[in-house]
Amino acid sequence: MTIIEQPVAIDGDKLQKFVLRAVDEVGATLNAALVVMGDKLGLYRVLRDAGPLAPADLAARTRTAERYVREWLNAQAAGGYVSYDPDSGRYTLPPEQAVALTEEDSPAYLPGFFQIAIGSVLDSPHITDAARTGAGFGWHQHGPDVFEGCERFLHPGYLANLITGWLPSLDGVIGKLQRGALVADVGCGHGSATVLMATEFQNSNFFGSDYHNASIATARERASRAGVGDRVQFEVTPAAGYGGTGYDLVTMFDCLHDMGDPAGVARHVRGSLKEDGTWMIVEPNAGDRVEENLNPVGRAYYGFSTLLCTPASLAQNVGLALGAQAGEARIRQVVEAAGFTRFRRAAETPFNLVFEARP
Ligand SMILES: C[S@@+](CC[C@H](N)C(=O)[O-])C[C@H]1O[C@@H](n2cnc3c(N)ncnc32)[C@H](O)[C@@H]1O
């Protein structure tokens, strides 16, 4: 019997639309490098302070080469990051873009987001190889743009939400912190949230830990620069083995899903907390079902999850690989399996879910 295969009908308009959208995305991919370039060379900051500027003026003020700056400006203008006045040949950084591209403490600040994206993309050949075998690629194996970009990406969100929104959403925690509490910030990275909490709650003592040596070295510098070094101690240790017991509060910011054995870590947290203590888990915002996350935030996080979080977890013992879009139901399972009897979503922002777990 002969089987005659019917050709699949191609809708020419749909194909053209998809290709045109992809052209925009290629521009956006390259723009990620251009944003990091503009940030590192100070181009946005000078344009903000001295604009409108011609390419030669911007180059002179940033001690960079005019020919590169001119090309960079044109790419920025084509993407709507700067505006261009053909009559004067000068370029302006509009006020909203100035906030998003130069104000490090603004919740709208973007260069850190781009920096961690570029760092992830630069390391992606390792992930392509790992995907052939299922091997992991540890957080510590990445380049500096991942660590620094991560800190600069997450910090503005902590600044905007942690002290005034997330901690007050937890039952009784603010009072304890004000009176004097013992706090462990686990998987603390550069210690961005640890230092913020220590600065705010001067009667409390903080214990930051992370398995990544270089991150802890940076965290110590950050604490000392903020003048809280006397109340913050840091230790290089995996989350399943951090020291001390009797904690009033254990915090984990954007790291539980990166860990190989979050269930084992949850048991360790349970054993380290006071009976009326609290575990605060901050995770990327995600719905429980894939289809709930098929949106721009989900796209970015599934991207980071493929290139950073999933390989990081697979590189560790157990390798559960929750992924950055695990969702509330999956986190609840991990937490309750460790013996926590109370679990609730305490707060939420477009980028994060904040969970409260109690013994
Ligand atoms: C996305 S970063 C978040 C860092 C920090 N909490 C913050 O919010 O800036 C994830 C962190 O988890 C740490 N990490 C991953 N697995 C770990 C483990 N098993 N034990 C301790 N830290 C771990 C990484 O080294 C990294 O610093």
Coordinates of C-alpha atoms and ligand atoms in Angstrom, one line a residue:
M1 CA 0.0 0.0 0.0
T2 CA 1.4 3.4 -0.9
I3 CA 1.0 6.2 1.7
I4 CA 0.7 9.6 0.1
E5 CA 1.8 12.3 2.6
Q6 CA -0.2 15.5 2.4
P7 CA 2.1 18.5 2.6
V8 CA 1.4 20.6 5.7
A9 CA -0.3 23.8 4.7
I10 CA 1.9 26.9 5.5
D11 CA 0.2 30.1 6.3
G12 CA 2.5 32.7 4.6
D13 CA 1.3 35.6 6.8
K14 CA 1.8 33.7 10.0
L15 CA 5.3 32.7 8.8
Q16 CA 6.2 36.3 8.0
K17 CA 4.9 37.6 11.3
F18 CA 6.9 35.0 13.2
V19 CA 10.1 35.9 11.3
L20 CA 9.6 39.6 11.8
R21 CA 9.1 39.0 15.5
A22 CA 12.3 37.0 15.6
V23 CA 14.2 39.9 13.9
D24 CA 13.1 42.1 16.8
E25 CA 14.3 39.4 19.2
V26 CA 17.7 39.2 17.5
G27 CA 18.0 43.0 18.0
A28 CA 16.9 42.5 21.6
T29 CA 19.5 39.7 22.1
L30 CA 22.3 42.0 20.9
N31 CA 20.8 44.9 22.9
A32 CA 21.5 42.9 26.1
A33 CA 25.2 43.2 25.4
L34 CA 24.8 46.9 24.5
V35 CA 23.0 47.7 27.7
V36 CA 25.8 46.0 29.7
M37 CA 28.3 47.9 27.6
G38 CA 26.5 51.3 28.2
D39 CA 26.3 50.5 31.9
K40 CA 30.0 49.6 32.2
L41 CA 31.3 52.5 30.1
G42 CA 29.1 55.0 31.9
L43 CA 27.3 56.0 28.7
Y44 CA 23.9 56.1 30.2
R45 CA 24.9 58.1 33.2
V46 CA 26.7 60.8 31.2
L47 CA 23.9 61.0 28.7
R48 CA 21.5 61.5 31.7
D49 CA 23.6 64.2 33.3
A50 CA 24.9 66.0 30.2
G51 CA 22.5 65.2 27.4
P52 CA 21.3 65.8 24.7
L53 CA 24.7 64.9 23.3
A54 CA 26.3 64.3 19.9
P55 CA 28.4 61.0 19.7
A56 CA 31.7 62.9 19.8
D57 CA 30.7 64.7 23.0
L58 CA 29.5 61.5 24.7
A59 CA 32.7 59.8 23.7
A60 CA 34.9 62.6 25.0
R61 CA 33.1 62.7 28.3
T62 CA 33.3 58.9 28.8
R63 CA 36.8 58.6 27.3
T64 CA 35.6 56.2 24.7
A65 CA 36.0 56.0 21.0
E66 CA 33.6 58.1 19.0
R67 CA 33.0 55.6 16.2
Y68 CA 31.9 52.9 18.7
V69 CA 29.7 55.3 20.6
R70 CA 28.0 56.6 17.4
E71 CA 27.1 53.0 16.4
W72 CA 26.0 52.2 20.0
L73 CA 23.8 55.3 20.1
N74 CA 22.1 54.4 16.8
A75 CA 21.3 50.9 18.1
Q76 CA 19.9 52.4 21.3
A77 CA 17.8 54.9 19.3
A78 CA 16.4 52.1 17.1
G79 CA 15.4 50.2 20.2
G80 CA 13.8 53.2 21.9
Y81 CA 16.3 53.3 24.7
V82 CA 17.4 56.8 23.6
S83 CA 15.8 59.4 21.3
Y84 CA 17.5 61.0 18.3
D85 CA 17.0 64.5 17.0
P86 CA 18.0 64.4 13.3
D87 CA 18.2 68.2 13.1
S88 CA 20.8 68.6 15.8
G89 CA 22.4 65.1 15.4
R90 CA 22.1 64.7 19.2
Y91 CA 20.8 61.9 21.4
T92 CA 18.7 62.1 24.6
L93 CA 18.1 59.7 27.4
P94 CA 14.4 60.2 28.2
P95 CA 13.6 60.6 31.9
E96 CA 11.9 57.2 32.3
Q97 CA 14.8 55.4 30.6
A98 CA 17.2 57.4 32.9
V99 CA 15.5 55.9 35.9
A100 CA 15.4 52.4 34.6
L101 CA 19.0 52.5 33.3
T102 CA 20.9 54.5 35.9
E103 CA 19.1 54.5 39.3
E104 CA 20.6 51.5 41.0
D105 CA 18.1 51.6 43.9
S106 CA 14.9 52.0 41.8
P107 CA 12.7 48.9 41.5
A108 CA 12.6 49.7 37.8
Y109 CA 16.5 49.4 37.5
L110 CA 17.5 47.1 34.6
P111 CA 21.2 46.8 34.0
G112 CA 21.6 44.1 36.7
F113 CA 18.9 42.1 35.0
F114 CA 20.7 42.4 31.6
Q115 CA 24.1 41.7 33.3
I116 CA 22.9 38.3 34.7
A117 CA 21.3 37.5 31.4
I118 CA 24.5 38.2 29.5
G119 CA 26.5 36.2 32.0
S120 CA 24.2 33.3 31.5
V121 CA 24.4 33.5 27.8
L122 CA 28.2 33.7 27.9
D123 CA 28.3 30.4 29.8
S124 CA 25.6 28.7 27.7
P125 CA 28.0 26.5 25.7
H126 CA 28.6 24.6 29.0
I127 CA 24.9 24.2 29.4
T128 CA 24.5 22.9 25.8
D129 CA 27.1 20.3 26.6
A130 CA 25.5 19.4 29.9
A131 CA 22.1 19.0 28.3
R132 CA 23.6 16.1 26.2
T133 CA 24.4 14.1 29.3
G134 CA 22.2 15.4 32.0
A135 CA 25.2 16.6 33.9
G136 CA 24.9 19.7 36.1
F137 CA 26.8 23.0 36.0
G138 CA 27.3 24.5 39.5
W139 CA 26.5 28.1 40.4
H140 CA 30.1 28.5 41.4
Q141 CA 31.3 27.6 37.9
H142 CA 29.8 30.7 36.3
G143 CA 31.6 33.9 35.4
P144 CA 31.5 37.2 37.4
D145 CA 28.7 38.8 35.4
V146 CA 26.3 36.1 36.8
F147 CA 27.3 36.8 40.5
E148 CA 27.4 40.6 40.2
G149 CA 24.4 40.7 37.8
C150 CA 22.4 38.6 40.3
E151 CA 23.1 41.0 43.1
R152 CA 22.4 44.1 41.1
F153 CA 19.2 42.5 39.7
L154 CA 17.7 41.3 43.0
H155 CA 18.8 44.2 45.3
P156 CA 16.3 46.8 44.1
G157 CA 13.4 44.4 44.7
Y158 CA 14.7 43.7 48.3
L159 CA 15.1 47.5 48.8
A160 CA 11.5 48.1 47.7
N161 CA 9.8 45.2 49.5
L162 CA 11.8 43.4 52.2
I163 CA 11.5 45.7 55.1
T164 CA 8.2 47.4 54.4
G165 CA 6.3 44.5 52.7
W166 CA 7.7 41.0 53.0
L167 CA 8.9 40.9 56.7
P168 CA 5.7 42.6 58.0
S169 CA 3.6 40.0 56.1
L170 CA 5.1 37.3 58.4
D171 CA 3.3 36.6 61.7
G172 CA 5.0 38.3 64.6
V173 CA 8.4 38.6 63.0
I174 CA 8.9 42.4 62.9
G175 CA 8.4 42.6 66.7
K176 CA 11.0 39.9 67.2
L177 CA 13.5 41.6 64.9
Q178 CA 13.0 44.9 66.7
R179 CA 13.4 43.4 70.1
G180 CA 16.4 41.3 69.1
A181 CA 16.3 38.1 67.1
L182 CA 18.7 35.5 65.8
V183 CA 18.4 35.2 62.0
A184 CA 20.0 32.9 59.4
D185 CA 20.1 34.0 55.8
V186 CA 20.9 30.8 53.9
G187 CA 22.2 30.8 50.3
C188 CA 22.9 34.5 50.9
G189 CA 25.1 35.1 47.8
H190 CA 26.6 38.6 48.1
G191 CA 24.6 39.2 51.3
S192 CA 22.4 41.8 49.8
A193 CA 19.3 40.9 51.9
T194 CA 21.4 40.0 55.0
V195 CA 22.9 43.5 55.1
L196 CA 19.6 45.2 54.4
M197 CA 18.0 43.4 57.4
A198 CA 21.0 43.9 59.6
T199 CA 21.0 47.7 58.9
E200 CA 17.3 47.9 59.7
F201 CA 17.2 45.7 62.8
Q202 CA 20.0 46.8 65.1
N203 CA 19.1 44.6 68.1
S204 CA 19.3 41.5 66.0
N205 CA 22.1 39.2 65.0
F206 CA 22.5 37.7 61.5
F207 CA 24.3 34.7 60.2
G208 CA 24.7 34.5 56.4
S209 CA 25.8 31.3 54.7
D210 CA 26.4 30.1 51.1
Y211 CA 28.3 27.2 49.7
H212 CA 30.1 29.6 47.2
N213 CA 33.4 30.8 48.7
A214 CA 33.8 33.9 46.5
S215 CA 30.2 35.1 47.2
I216 CA 30.8 34.9 50.9
A217 CA 34.1 36.9 50.5
T218 CA 32.0 39.6 48.8
A219 CA 29.2 39.4 51.4
R220 CA 31.8 40.1 54.1
E221 CA 33.0 43.2 52.3
R222 CA 29.4 44.4 51.8
A223 CA 28.6 44.0 55.5
S224 CA 31.8 45.8 56.6
R225 CA 31.2 48.6 54.2
A226 CA 27.6 49.0 55.5
G227 CA 29.0 49.2 59.1
V228 CA 27.1 46.1 60.3
G229 CA 30.0 43.7 60.3
D230 CA 29.8 43.4 64.1
R231 CA 26.3 41.8 64.0
V232 CA 26.6 39.8 60.8
Q233 CA 28.7 36.7 60.5
F234 CA 29.2 34.8 57.3
E235 CA 30.2 31.2 56.7
V236 CA 31.0 29.1 53.7
T237 CA 28.8 26.1 54.0
P238 CA 26.1 24.2 52.1
A239 CA 22.5 24.9 53.2
A240 CA 22.0 21.5 54.6
G241 CA 24.8 22.1 57.1
Y242 CA 24.8 25.7 58.3
G243 CA 25.7 26.1 61.9
G244 CA 23.7 27.1 65.0
T245 CA 20.3 26.4 66.4
G246 CA 17.6 28.4 68.1
Y247 CA 16.9 30.7 65.2
D248 CA 13.9 33.0 65.3
L249 CA 14.0 33.4 61.6
V250 CA 15.6 31.6 58.7
T251 CA 15.4 33.3 55.3
M252 CA 16.1 32.0 51.8
F253 CA 16.0 34.5 48.9
D254 CA 15.7 33.1 45.4
C255 CA 17.9 30.1 46.2
L256 CA 15.8 27.1 47.5
H257 CA 15.1 26.0 43.9
D258 CA 18.8 26.2 43.1
M259 CA 19.7 23.6 45.7
G260 CA 20.2 20.0 44.9
D261 CA 18.4 18.6 47.9
P262 CA 15.8 21.2 49.0
A263 CA 14.0 18.5 51.0
G264 CA 17.1 17.8 53.0
V265 CA 17.7 21.5 53.5
A266 CA 14.1 21.9 54.7
R267 CA 14.8 19.2 57.4
H268 CA 17.9 21.1 58.5
V269 CA 16.0 24.3 58.7
R270 CA 13.3 22.6 60.8
G271 CA 16.0 21.4 63.2
S272 CA 17.7 24.8 63.4
L273 CA 14.5 26.9 64.2
K274 CA 13.0 27.7 67.6
E275 CA 9.6 26.0 68.1
D276 CA 7.9 29.3 67.3
G277 CA 10.4 30.3 64.7
T278 CA 9.7 31.2 61.0
W279 CA 11.2 30.2 57.7
M280 CA 10.7 32.8 55.0
I281 CA 11.1 31.5 51.5
V282 CA 11.3 34.0 48.7
E283 CA 10.9 32.3 45.3
P284 CA 10.3 33.6 41.7
N285 CA 6.6 34.2 41.1
A286 CA 5.1 31.3 39.2
G287 CA 1.9 29.4 38.8
D288 CA 1.7 25.7 39.5
R289 CA 0.9 24.9 35.9
V290 CA 3.2 25.5 32.9
E291 CA 0.4 27.3 31.0
E292 CA 0.1 29.8 33.8
N293 CA 3.7 30.9 33.3
L294 CA 3.6 31.4 29.5
N295 CA 4.0 35.1 29.8
P296 CA 7.0 37.6 29.7
V297 CA 8.0 37.1 33.3
G298 CA 7.7 33.3 33.0
R299 CA 9.7 33.4 29.8
A300 CA 12.6 35.2 31.4
Y301 CA 12.5 32.9 34.4
Y302 CA 12.3 29.7 32.4
G303 CA 15.3 31.1 30.5
F304 CA 17.3 31.6 33.6
S305 CA 16.1 28.3 34.9
T306 CA 17.4 26.5 31.9
L307 CA 20.8 28.2 31.9
L308 CA 21.4 28.7 35.7
C309 CA 19.0 27.2 38.2
T310 CA 18.3 23.7 36.8
P311 CA 22.0 23.0 36.1
A312 CA 23.0 24.4 39.5
S313 CA 20.7 22.0 41.2
L314 CA 21.7 19.0 39.0
A315 CA 25.3 19.7 39.9
Q316 CA 24.5 18.9 43.6
N317 CA 23.7 15.7 45.5
V318 CA 20.1 14.5 44.8
G319 CA 19.7 17.0 42.0
L320 CA 16.0 17.5 42.5
A321 CA 16.0 20.5 40.1
L322 CA 12.8 22.2 41.1
G323 CA 13.4 24.9 38.5
A324 CA 12.8 28.6 38.9
Q325 CA 9.1 28.2 38.1
A326 CA 8.4 25.5 40.6
G327 CA 5.2 27.2 41.9
E328 CA 3.5 27.2 45.3
A329 CA 2.2 23.6 45.4
R330 CA 5.7 22.1 44.7
I331 CA 7.4 24.3 47.3
R332 CA 4.6 23.4 49.8
Q333 CA 5.3 19.7 49.3
V334 CA 9.0 20.1 50.0
V335 CA 8.4 22.1 53.1
E336 CA 5.6 20.0 54.6
A337 CA 7.6 16.8 53.9
A338 CA 10.2 18.2 56.3
G339 CA 7.7 18.4 59.2
F340 CA 6.5 22.0 58.9
T341 CA 2.8 22.1 59.9
R342 CA 2.0 25.6 58.7
F343 CA 2.7 26.9 55.3
R344 CA 1.1 29.9 53.5
R345 CA 1.7 32.5 50.8
A346 CA 2.4 35.6 52.9
A347 CA 3.1 38.1 50.1
E348 CA 3.6 38.5 46.4
T349 CA 5.0 40.9 43.8
P350 CA 5.0 40.5 40.0
F351 CA 8.5 38.9 40.3
N352 CA 8.3 37.0 43.7
L353 CA 6.3 34.8 45.9
V354 CA 7.0 35.0 49.7
F355 CA 6.1 31.9 51.7
E356 CA 5.9 31.6 55.5
A357 CA 6.6 28.1 56.9
R358 CA 6.4 27.3 60.6
P359 CA 7.0 24.2 62.7
Ligands
LIG1 C1 20.2 33.3 42.7 S1 21.4 33.3 44.0 C2 20.6 34.2 45.3 C3 21.6 34.8 46.2 C4 21.1 35.6 47.4 N1 20.1 34.9 48.2 C5 20.4 36.9 46.9 O1 19.1 37.0 47.0 O2 21.1 37.8 46.4 C6 21.4 31.7 44.5 C7 22.4 31.4 45.6 O3 22.2 30.1 46.2 C8 23.5 29.5 46.5 N2 23.4 28.1 46.6 C9 23.0 27.2 45.7 N3 23.0 26.0 46.2 C10 23.3 26.1 47.5 C11 23.5 25.1 48.5 N4 23.2 23.8 48.4 N5 23.9 25.6 49.7 C12 24.1 26.9 49.9 N6 24.0 27.8 49.0 C13 23.6 27.4 47.7 C14 24.4 30.0 45.3 O4 25.7 29.9 45.7 C15 23.9 31.4 45.2 O5 24.6 32.3 45.9

